[in-house]
Amino acid sequence: MTRTFRNRRTALLYILPALFLILSLVFLPIVLNLYNSLFRWNSFDPGRTFVGLEYYIRLFKDPVFYTALKNNSLYAIISLVFQVGGGLIIAAILEDKLIRRFQPFFRTIFFIPSVISIAVVGLLWQLLYNPEVGLVNGALKAIGQAEWAHSWLGDSEVAIYAVVAVSQWQYTGYMAMLFLIAMQKIPFEYYEAAMIDGASRIKTFFNITVPQIKEMLLVGSVITVIGAFKVFDEVYIMTFGGPGRSTEVLGTMLYRSAFRNDEMGYASTIGTIVFVITLTLSLVQLKLGKSGQEV
Amino acid sequence: MTAKSNPIVKTENVTEFRTGSPKLSMTIKNRIFQSAVLVWFSIFALVIIYPIIWLGLSGLKSNSDFFLNTWSLPEEWIWSNYKAAWDAGIGQFFLNSVYVTVVSVITVLLLGSMAAYGLSRFQFKGQNLVLILILSGLMLAPQVSLIPLYKLLQGLGLYNTYWALVLPYVAFQLPFSIFLMRSYFLSIPRELEESAIIDGCNTWKVYRHIIIPMGKPIIASCALLTGMNVWNEFMFALVFVEDSSLRTIPVGLMNLRSQLNTNFGIQLAGLAISALPMIIAYIIFQKQFVRGLTAGSVKG
């Protein structure tokens, strides 16, 4: 047995096909991206001019870059509050013994949006936000707040919030589900003891539930923040960075530079920045994950 | 600071808890709590589900019906909208999505389970390095690879073919599937394999006749999660194929939007057709879905 499973060549036979694909289509592109960012080039002309760090300097002077960074950060913060915070509260309440028998129903419904593609969700919400026929303004009129009606995606002041809101609609139930799963692993005796002690729900939540799922909370938070810096689809579909460039995020800025303005080098530079940000956040996650195990 | 420091059960409290009056006040409080939560959750559920139902119903309306009666049921149920949406392109996009998803899922399951088997059973030098390399693939943002992959696929002559989608999808889905399957395979007891080896089985037979059958639950979870991610993927599908005859549903819908700019009923019917398979699949495979999430506990 031991000898059979110590044969390195056999082991690699099983692993290599997957490893080859991952190395060549996930890792190699990252190296190439870094290299690409040092040249001025476009997709049709085979010639390239070496420009060194010129694009990086240009990027840090580009006001749109700061709009994008701001919007990505806004995404991260709002998603932390609603998806992680809100998801946690929803999960805790669904696990409460008074509500538990309704859990399957609500759990199923809350999760449904996260299985639909962002393309469908984005196009659907574009209609819901439509100032004339959309349900959002219709609902505001129905509850007598007609003056709140807006051209949600057409107003550069509010468009980014309208886009971010869609993600909360779509993914809060997903996070709640992750937390629910973690909560169901907490031994029931803990709750029993607290109940007998007469601890209130709020106390039980902070003293038992939260500490017991701390690890999942950290993972959920980091995933959410990383996700916020990867955002592309919903912005592309609903606003394509507009009106003006008010809803631009790093993802759409990259796409626009590459495939609309045909500045592949500049787009690669944005790619590098996305790489650095997400890598840093991933390392934070690893670190937190480790320390979480020690506690 | 966790439950350990919580006071242990005290008997006096138990009796107090069981006496009449505090219990009565608790029931009233509980009732209020329960009702408040149910109202709140019902409103939330409505906010989630209503737009989706509205989508399906509005897909049955004529254009004027859509504009005049935004909230009500269709005046006349125009089922032909769904047919029209299907014929306007959704049908082709749908088949493309099915094809790309099925091929990607099968490849991920095959290569992923092999790699997971190799990493969970074998011991060799450099094993940790390989594992770290594969798992760090989980963290990388696809955007970073977008432009180099675009050039790479062009260079290989794969741009604008199904493979331009399948290969990147497989590569980006493999790390997560390997991660899930490896942890599951590690938990399969080794006794069976040992006796199989003594009986003269080679590792391939162990993989086929022991690991795969015993790993079925996690393989099903991986299939679902991979399938869902591939079915819904947008960015690669937007950039790596050009012909509208090769487009998958998410990108195809954008085509349809500009093409049917004036017919909302058909547009919404198209969206409904695209959303429905995933919703149905989720409701049918819910248990498996939750199990897959439990095993991974990561946003796929």
XYZ file of C-alpha atoms in Angstrom:
595
model
C 0.000 0.000 0.000
C 2.480 2.555 1.142
C 4.821 1.779 -1.730
C 2.038 2.026 -4.303
C 1.056 5.463 -3.039
C 4.571 6.786 -2.742
C 5.233 6.585 -6.442
C 5.629 10.190 -7.482
C 5.253 9.516 -11.164
C 1.905 7.810 -10.709
C 0.725 10.630 -8.464
C 1.668 13.236 -11.019
C -0.197 11.353 -13.736
C -3.387 12.064 -11.827
C -2.561 15.637 -10.945
C -0.815 16.957 -14.035
C -3.775 17.492 -16.396
C -5.515 19.741 -13.866
C -2.308 21.405 -12.784
C -1.318 22.091 -16.385
C -4.631 23.807 -17.124
C -4.497 25.894 -13.959
C -0.899 26.926 -14.512
C -1.357 27.810 -18.165
C -4.765 29.494 -18.045
C -4.819 31.033 -14.552
C -1.228 31.662 -13.510
C 0.584 32.272 -16.773
C -1.892 35.038 -17.730
C -1.069 36.883 -14.522
C 2.616 36.965 -15.412
C 1.774 37.932 -18.989
C -0.506 40.671 -17.709
C 2.304 42.220 -15.729
C 4.550 42.076 -18.796
C 1.813 43.462 -21.063
C 1.364 46.475 -18.836
C 4.839 47.700 -19.714
C 4.078 48.137 -23.431
C 1.929 50.297 -25.610
C 0.042 47.922 -27.874
C -3.353 47.205 -29.344
C -5.104 44.071 -30.405
C -4.728 44.469 -34.174
C -1.220 45.822 -34.600
C 1.461 43.216 -33.837
C 4.027 45.909 -32.939
C 4.607 46.979 -29.331
C 6.462 49.882 -27.845
C 8.110 49.569 -24.480
C 6.844 52.313 -22.192
C 8.000 51.045 -18.801
C 5.949 52.361 -15.941
C 4.336 55.148 -17.961
C 0.871 53.600 -17.715
C 1.159 53.232 -13.968
C 1.980 56.922 -13.639
C -0.912 57.773 -15.943
C -3.255 55.565 -13.955
C -2.449 57.270 -10.690
C -3.178 60.622 -12.312
C -6.430 59.438 -13.873
C -9.449 60.799 -11.979
C -11.598 57.924 -13.264
C -9.291 55.521 -11.429
C -10.188 57.211 -8.159
C -13.895 57.130 -8.997
C -13.526 53.419 -9.644
C -11.622 52.823 -6.416
C -14.233 54.798 -4.514
C -17.059 52.813 -6.092
C -15.378 49.472 -5.430
C -14.862 50.504 -1.801
C -18.475 51.611 -1.546
C -19.442 48.194 -2.865
C -17.298 46.564 -0.204
C -18.623 48.612 2.708
C -22.293 48.405 1.806
C -21.983 44.681 1.093
C -20.322 44.115 4.454
C -23.190 45.850 6.227
C -26.038 44.200 4.320
C -24.712 40.832 3.247
C -22.532 39.981 6.221
C -24.335 41.982 8.919
C -27.833 41.510 7.560
C -27.193 37.912 6.558
C -25.963 37.158 10.069
C -29.082 38.612 11.701
C -31.394 36.801 9.296
C -29.604 33.502 9.888
C -29.701 33.932 13.668
C -33.428 34.644 13.613
C -34.124 31.712 11.288
C -32.352 29.466 13.792
C -34.480 30.751 16.674
C -36.755 28.000 17.950
C -39.849 30.143 17.467
C -39.105 30.707 13.807
C -37.362 27.478 12.922
C -40.393 25.752 11.542
C -40.695 28.507 8.918
C -37.008 28.271 8.124
C -37.168 26.048 5.010
C -39.679 28.389 3.368
C -37.792 31.631 3.955
C -34.403 30.070 3.372
C -35.489 28.833 -0.046
C -36.935 32.163 -1.107
C -34.075 34.294 0.185
C -31.564 32.139 -1.661
C -33.302 32.093 -5.049
C -31.832 35.332 -6.491
C -28.293 34.051 -6.068
C -28.850 31.165 -8.482
C -30.018 33.469 -11.275
C -27.324 34.866 -13.516
C -26.249 38.444 -12.960
C -27.104 39.132 -16.581
C -30.756 38.313 -15.947
C -30.781 40.109 -12.613
C -29.086 43.166 -14.108
C -31.459 43.423 -17.051
C -34.445 42.818 -14.800
C -33.410 45.585 -12.415
C -32.717 47.928 -15.264
C -36.412 47.635 -16.033
C -37.433 47.854 -12.379
C -35.458 51.090 -12.102
C -36.972 52.473 -15.294
C -38.445 55.878 -14.364
C -41.657 55.377 -16.365
C -42.584 51.720 -16.214
C -40.381 50.486 -13.370
C -41.745 48.902 -10.241
C -39.451 50.884 -7.945
C -41.043 54.224 -8.715
C -44.400 52.506 -8.896
C -43.960 51.149 -5.375
C -42.913 54.570 -4.085
C -46.031 56.120 -5.585
C -48.138 53.330 -4.130
C -46.930 54.101 -0.604
C -47.441 57.810 -1.160
C -43.816 58.839 -1.537
C -44.031 59.890 -5.159
C -41.531 62.692 -4.569
C -38.853 60.057 -3.961
C -39.300 58.753 -7.496
C -36.126 58.970 -9.501
C -34.427 58.087 -12.702
C -32.361 55.728 -10.588
C -29.732 54.661 -13.089
C -29.750 57.961 -14.946
C -28.776 60.197 -12.066
C -25.029 60.236 -11.492
C -25.540 61.000 -7.811
C -27.567 57.896 -7.017
C -26.747 55.469 -9.843
C -23.934 53.713 -7.999
C -26.147 53.136 -4.952
C -28.860 51.749 -7.195
C -26.360 49.306 -8.699
C -24.926 48.310 -5.322
C -28.437 47.740 -3.995
C -29.036 45.055 -6.617
C -26.122 43.034 -5.275
C -27.572 43.243 -1.781
C -30.916 42.055 -3.120
C -29.201 39.182 -4.865
C -26.673 37.949 -2.310
C -27.897 38.691 1.218
C -29.765 35.384 1.227
C -26.626 33.595 0.074
C -24.609 34.887 3.007
C -27.472 34.098 5.368
C -27.374 30.530 4.074
C -23.625 30.227 4.727
C -24.092 31.501 8.279
C -27.049 29.182 8.828
C -24.920 26.221 7.861
C -22.229 27.285 10.311
C -24.795 27.864 13.064
C -26.259 24.424 12.642
C -22.930 22.995 13.705
C -23.096 24.737 17.114
C -23.903 22.136 19.798
C -27.466 22.566 21.002
C -26.397 22.260 24.662
C -24.892 25.748 24.535
C -28.253 27.245 23.717
C -30.012 25.057 26.221
C -27.711 26.220 28.979
C -28.219 29.839 28.035
C -31.971 29.389 27.906
C -32.077 27.828 31.333
C -29.981 30.709 32.611
C -32.637 32.993 31.264
C -30.251 34.771 28.892
C -32.024 37.022 26.456
C -31.952 36.423 22.729
C -29.600 39.341 22.186
C -27.225 38.051 24.855
C -27.312 34.530 23.478
C -26.601 35.900 20.010
C -23.534 37.861 21.097
C -22.188 35.361 23.623
C -22.799 32.084 21.835
C -23.747 32.421 18.183
C -21.250 35.069 17.085
C -18.167 33.589 18.796
C -19.031 30.098 17.588
C -19.201 31.080 13.934
C -16.390 33.619 14.096
C -14.380 31.778 11.492
C -17.210 31.747 8.977
C -17.846 35.423 9.665
C -14.248 36.235 8.801
C -14.304 34.116 5.674
C -17.629 35.643 4.648
C -16.330 39.165 5.203
C -13.168 38.664 3.199
C -15.013 36.913 0.364
C -17.423 39.828 0.269
C -14.672 42.424 0.141
C -12.730 40.518 -2.530
C -15.980 40.123 -4.461
C -16.494 43.882 -4.299
C -13.192 44.452 -6.085
C -14.033 41.879 -8.765
C -17.375 43.479 -9.664
C -17.975 43.707 -13.372
C -21.154 42.126 -14.715
C -23.804 44.149 -12.916
C -22.182 47.491 -13.650
C -21.508 46.580 -17.267
C -25.105 45.492 -17.780
C -26.961 48.197 -15.890
C -24.917 51.345 -16.529
C -21.645 50.512 -18.299
C -19.943 52.922 -15.948
C -22.302 55.801 -16.664
C -23.965 58.236 -16.486
C -20.796 60.167 -17.172
C -18.335 57.829 -15.561
C -19.994 57.955 -12.174
C -20.485 54.201 -11.712
C -17.168 53.094 -13.163
C -15.476 50.275 -11.230
C -12.037 48.783 -11.854
C -13.583 45.934 -13.863
C -15.491 48.154 -16.284
C -12.569 50.558 -16.520
C -10.362 47.640 -17.569
C -12.900 46.429 -20.104
C -13.432 49.892 -21.560
C -9.709 50.538 -21.919
C -9.119 47.187 -23.584
C -12.110 46.627 -25.829
C -13.522 50.088 -26.456
C -10.440 52.310 -26.470
C -8.089 49.537 -27.584
C -5.402 50.519 -25.110
C -4.328 47.036 -24.096
C -1.313 48.226 -22.116
C -3.363 50.597 -19.990
C -5.980 47.911 -19.410
C -3.265 45.487 -18.322
C -2.065 48.083 -15.833
C -5.539 48.203 -14.302
C -5.441 44.387 -14.265
C -2.241 44.493 -12.241
C -3.842 46.828 -9.716
C -6.845 44.484 -9.382
C -4.379 41.642 -8.896
C -2.475 43.466 -6.159
C -5.662 44.423 -4.297
C -7.265 40.972 -4.441
C -3.983 39.228 -3.602
C -3.503 41.441 -0.554
C -7.036 40.727 0.612
C -6.533 36.984 0.052
C -3.378 37.031 2.148
C -5.316 38.806 4.888
C -7.902 36.037 4.651
C -5.232 33.350 4.986
C -3.744 35.098 7.991
C -7.132 35.533 9.651
C -8.059 31.944 8.835
C -4.930 30.705 10.560
C -5.282 32.800 13.678
C -8.923 31.784 13.759
C -7.894 28.161 14.075
C -5.599 28.874 16.975
C -8.249 30.571 19.077
C -15.110 34.004 26.037
C -17.168 31.525 24.102
C -19.751 29.237 25.575
C -17.160 27.802 27.904
C -17.289 30.863 30.122
C -21.035 30.811 30.189
C -22.406 29.862 33.597
C -23.215 26.207 33.899
C -26.780 25.110 34.407
C -28.086 25.963 37.857
C -30.972 23.995 39.276
C -32.693 26.968 40.919
C -33.036 28.607 37.560
C -34.651 25.551 36.129
C -37.416 25.581 38.705
C -37.874 29.287 38.327
C -38.087 28.851 34.597
C -40.829 26.294 35.003
C -43.030 28.240 37.385
C -46.139 29.864 36.064
C -45.881 33.634 35.905
C -42.517 34.244 34.194
C -43.458 31.676 31.607
C -46.700 33.453 30.822
C -45.003 36.796 30.243
C -42.477 34.982 28.118
C -45.143 33.503 25.907
C -46.593 36.922 25.219
C -43.168 38.323 24.471
C -42.427 35.342 22.262
C -45.663 35.833 20.404
C -44.843 39.452 19.706
C -41.324 38.534 18.632
C -42.603 35.776 16.382
C -45.235 37.923 14.718
C -42.873 40.835 14.206
C -40.289 38.591 12.590
C -42.840 36.869 10.396
C -44.151 40.199 9.146
C -40.643 41.489 8.485
C -39.509 38.301 6.735
C -42.665 38.125 4.676
C -42.080 41.648 3.407
C -38.488 40.757 2.631
C -39.587 37.558 0.878
C -42.053 39.608 -1.153
C -39.359 42.089 -2.179
C -37.275 39.149 -3.360
C -39.863 37.029 -5.053
C -42.218 39.647 -6.468
C -39.819 40.998 -9.120
C -39.189 37.426 -10.270
C -42.890 36.627 -10.521
C -43.461 39.982 -12.186
C -40.791 39.026 -14.704
C -42.551 35.795 -15.584
C -45.980 37.405 -15.796
C -44.911 40.487 -17.722
C -43.389 38.146 -20.259
C -46.962 37.213 -21.113
C -48.139 40.756 -21.743
C -48.492 42.752 -24.894
C -46.496 45.941 -25.082
C -49.400 48.256 -24.333
C -50.590 46.005 -21.521
C -47.071 46.170 -20.075
C -47.053 49.966 -20.125
C -50.598 50.535 -18.929
C -50.973 47.831 -16.284
C -47.565 47.438 -14.710
C -48.868 45.683 -11.624
C -51.821 43.638 -12.729
C -52.081 40.208 -14.255
C -51.851 40.078 -18.056
C -55.018 41.212 -19.795
C -54.526 38.457 -22.283
C -51.973 35.732 -21.667
C -49.748 35.882 -24.714
C -47.827 32.644 -24.504
C -46.466 33.266 -27.965
C -44.074 35.819 -26.404
C -42.135 32.926 -24.969
C -42.071 31.220 -28.328
C -41.011 34.472 -29.999
C -38.197 34.985 -27.492
C -37.012 31.432 -28.023
C -37.014 31.928 -31.794
C -35.386 35.360 -31.576
C -32.218 33.733 -30.308
C -32.783 32.435 -26.791
C -33.118 28.940 -28.224
C -29.663 29.058 -29.800
C -28.109 30.724 -26.740
C -29.767 28.136 -24.549
C -28.294 25.242 -26.521
C -24.866 26.895 -26.500
C -25.091 27.300 -22.730
C -26.141 23.681 -22.305
C -23.270 22.501 -24.468
C -20.597 24.654 -22.824
C -21.888 23.834 -19.338
C -22.094 20.079 -19.874
C -18.634 19.820 -21.416
C -17.107 22.043 -18.726
C -18.756 20.180 -15.867
C -17.700 16.764 -17.156
C -14.121 17.936 -17.678
C -13.952 19.577 -14.256
C -15.321 16.453 -12.580
C -12.932 14.140 -14.396
C -9.740 16.174 -14.062
C -10.713 17.511 -10.633
C -11.472 14.130 -9.104
C -8.249 12.698 -10.513
C -6.201 15.526 -9.066
C -8.060 15.363 -5.767
C -7.395 11.628 -5.634
C -3.722 12.192 -6.389
C -3.495 14.813 -3.677
C -5.464 12.944 -1.036
C -3.949 9.473 -1.417
C -0.396 9.838 -2.616
C 2.567 11.072 -0.656
C 5.420 12.550 -2.602
C 7.979 15.280 -2.497
C 6.614 18.668 -3.531
C 3.069 17.681 -2.640
C 2.493 20.768 -0.533
C 3.744 23.058 -3.245
C 1.326 21.515 -5.744
C -1.536 21.826 -3.295
C -0.782 25.471 -2.543
C -0.458 26.259 -6.243
C -3.831 24.712 -6.996
C -5.640 26.248 -4.056
C -4.266 29.728 -4.626
C -6.037 29.549 -7.966
C -9.167 30.060 -5.841
C -8.238 33.606 -5.019
C -7.290 35.031 -8.366
C -9.645 37.481 -9.985
C -10.596 36.429 -13.523
C -10.284 40.039 -14.725
C -6.548 39.934 -14.276
C -6.357 37.097 -16.777
C -8.864 38.576 -19.216
C -6.545 40.282 -21.697
C -3.702 37.717 -21.683
C -6.253 34.909 -22.108
C -7.848 36.798 -24.977
C -4.466 37.030 -26.718
C -3.549 33.454 -25.789
C -6.786 32.061 -27.203
C -6.277 34.087 -30.379
C -2.731 32.765 -30.665
C -3.919 29.179 -30.255
C -6.634 29.682 -32.838
C -9.306 28.943 -30.266
C -10.790 32.436 -30.064
C -14.442 32.447 -31.089
C -14.952 28.696 -30.611
C -16.659 26.769 -27.814
C -13.226 25.873 -26.490
C -12.478 29.523 -25.829
C -15.115 29.272 -23.113
C -14.739 25.671 -21.975
C -10.999 25.747 -21.320
C -10.935 28.912 -19.174
C -14.078 27.809 -17.330
C -12.482 24.464 -16.517
C -9.234 26.090 -15.400
C -11.002 28.591 -13.145
C -13.444 26.064 -11.673
C -10.884 23.328 -11.004
C -9.285 24.782 -7.848
C -12.569 24.980 -5.965
C -13.683 21.516 -7.044
C -10.316 19.991 -6.157
C -10.503 21.719 -2.784
C -13.957 20.255 -2.094
C -13.256 16.775 -3.414
C -9.881 16.458 -1.749
C -11.261 17.161 1.721
C -14.040 14.656 1.114
C -11.710 11.961 -0.226
C -9.479 12.400 2.817
C -12.413 11.376 4.989
C -13.007 8.092 3.111
C -11.571 5.246 5.204
C -8.556 3.544 3.691
C -9.212 -0.078 4.656
C -11.041 -0.946 1.459
C -8.263 0.448 -0.681
C -5.637 -1.433 1.247
C -7.321 -4.768 0.689
C -7.895 -3.891 -2.960
C -4.195 -3.160 -3.389
C -3.290 -6.431 -1.674
C -5.665 -8.190 -4.065
C -3.604 -6.749 -6.866
C -5.587 -3.681 -7.924
C -3.652 -0.788 -9.352
C -4.292 2.815 -8.348
C -6.503 3.449 -11.363
C -8.803 0.617 -10.286
C -8.899 2.000 -6.765
C -9.842 5.383 -8.178
C -12.567 3.992 -10.415
C -14.068 1.341 -8.200
C -13.646 2.768 -4.713
C -13.020 6.515 -4.671
C -15.494 7.538 -7.363
C -18.435 5.473 -6.065
C -17.789 6.515 -2.470
C -17.276 10.146 -3.424
C -20.585 10.451 -5.244
C -22.164 12.999 -2.885
C -19.335 15.491 -3.199
C -19.037 14.882 -6.922
C -22.719 15.757 -7.259
C -22.205 18.926 -5.212
C -19.267 19.939 -7.373
C -21.293 19.268 -10.509
C -24.062 21.556 -9.267
C -21.803 24.387 -8.168
C -19.651 24.227 -11.295
C -22.700 23.989 -13.501
C -24.280 27.013 -11.876
C -21.133 29.121 -12.138
C -20.524 28.212 -15.764
C -24.156 28.684 -16.762
C -24.150 32.186 -15.300
C -20.681 33.354 -16.322
C -20.683 36.630 -18.195
C -17.290 38.293 -18.656
C -15.384 35.545 -20.480
C -18.473 34.767 -22.528
C -18.589 38.416 -23.568
C -14.959 38.651 -24.628
C -13.894 35.226 -25.891
C -16.570 34.596 -28.511
C -17.702 37.009 -31.156
C -20.265 35.180 -33.274
C -23.751 35.499 -31.966
C -24.310 31.863 -32.983
C -21.803 30.832 -30.280
C -23.053 33.130 -27.511
C -24.256 31.737 -24.228
C -27.423 32.959 -22.547
C -26.022 35.760 -20.339
C -24.370 37.572 -23.246
C -27.064 36.576 -25.702
C -29.585 38.413 -23.553
C -27.711 41.643 -24.128
C -28.059 41.071 -27.883
C -31.712 40.447 -27.488
C -32.161 43.644 -25.515
C -30.896 45.861 -28.294
C -32.633 43.787 -30.923
C -36.035 43.857 -29.238
C -35.712 47.292 -27.762
C -39.351 48.047 -28.270
C -40.977 44.779 -27.332
C -40.832 44.441 -23.581
C -43.048 41.387 -23.404
C -40.715 39.297 -25.537
C -37.656 40.696 -23.784
C -39.024 39.740 -20.377
C -40.073 36.341 -21.660
C -36.462 35.828 -22.738
C -35.221 36.783 -19.283
C -37.740 34.429 -17.691
C -36.639 31.538 -19.901
C -33.062 32.205 -18.877
C -33.763 32.424 -15.163
C -36.118 29.490 -14.891
C -33.797 26.481 -15.372
C -31.570 27.567 -12.488
C -34.491 28.265 -10.164
C -36.039 24.888 -10.926
C -32.702 23.095 -10.586
C -32.122 24.807 -7.252
C -35.523 23.862 -5.878
C -35.126 20.236 -6.984
C -31.541 19.794 -5.812
C -31.772 22.006 -2.749
C -30.443 19.400 -0.318
C -27.459 18.621 -2.490
C -26.884 22.316 -2.948
C -26.770 23.024 0.746
C -24.484 20.055 1.257
C -22.123 21.367 -1.407
C -22.052 24.722 0.304
C -21.468 23.119 3.689
C -18.554 21.151 2.333
C -17.009 24.216 0.784
C -18.395 27.114 2.754
C -16.997 29.417 0.149
C -18.602 31.591 -2.480
C -18.053 29.376 -5.526
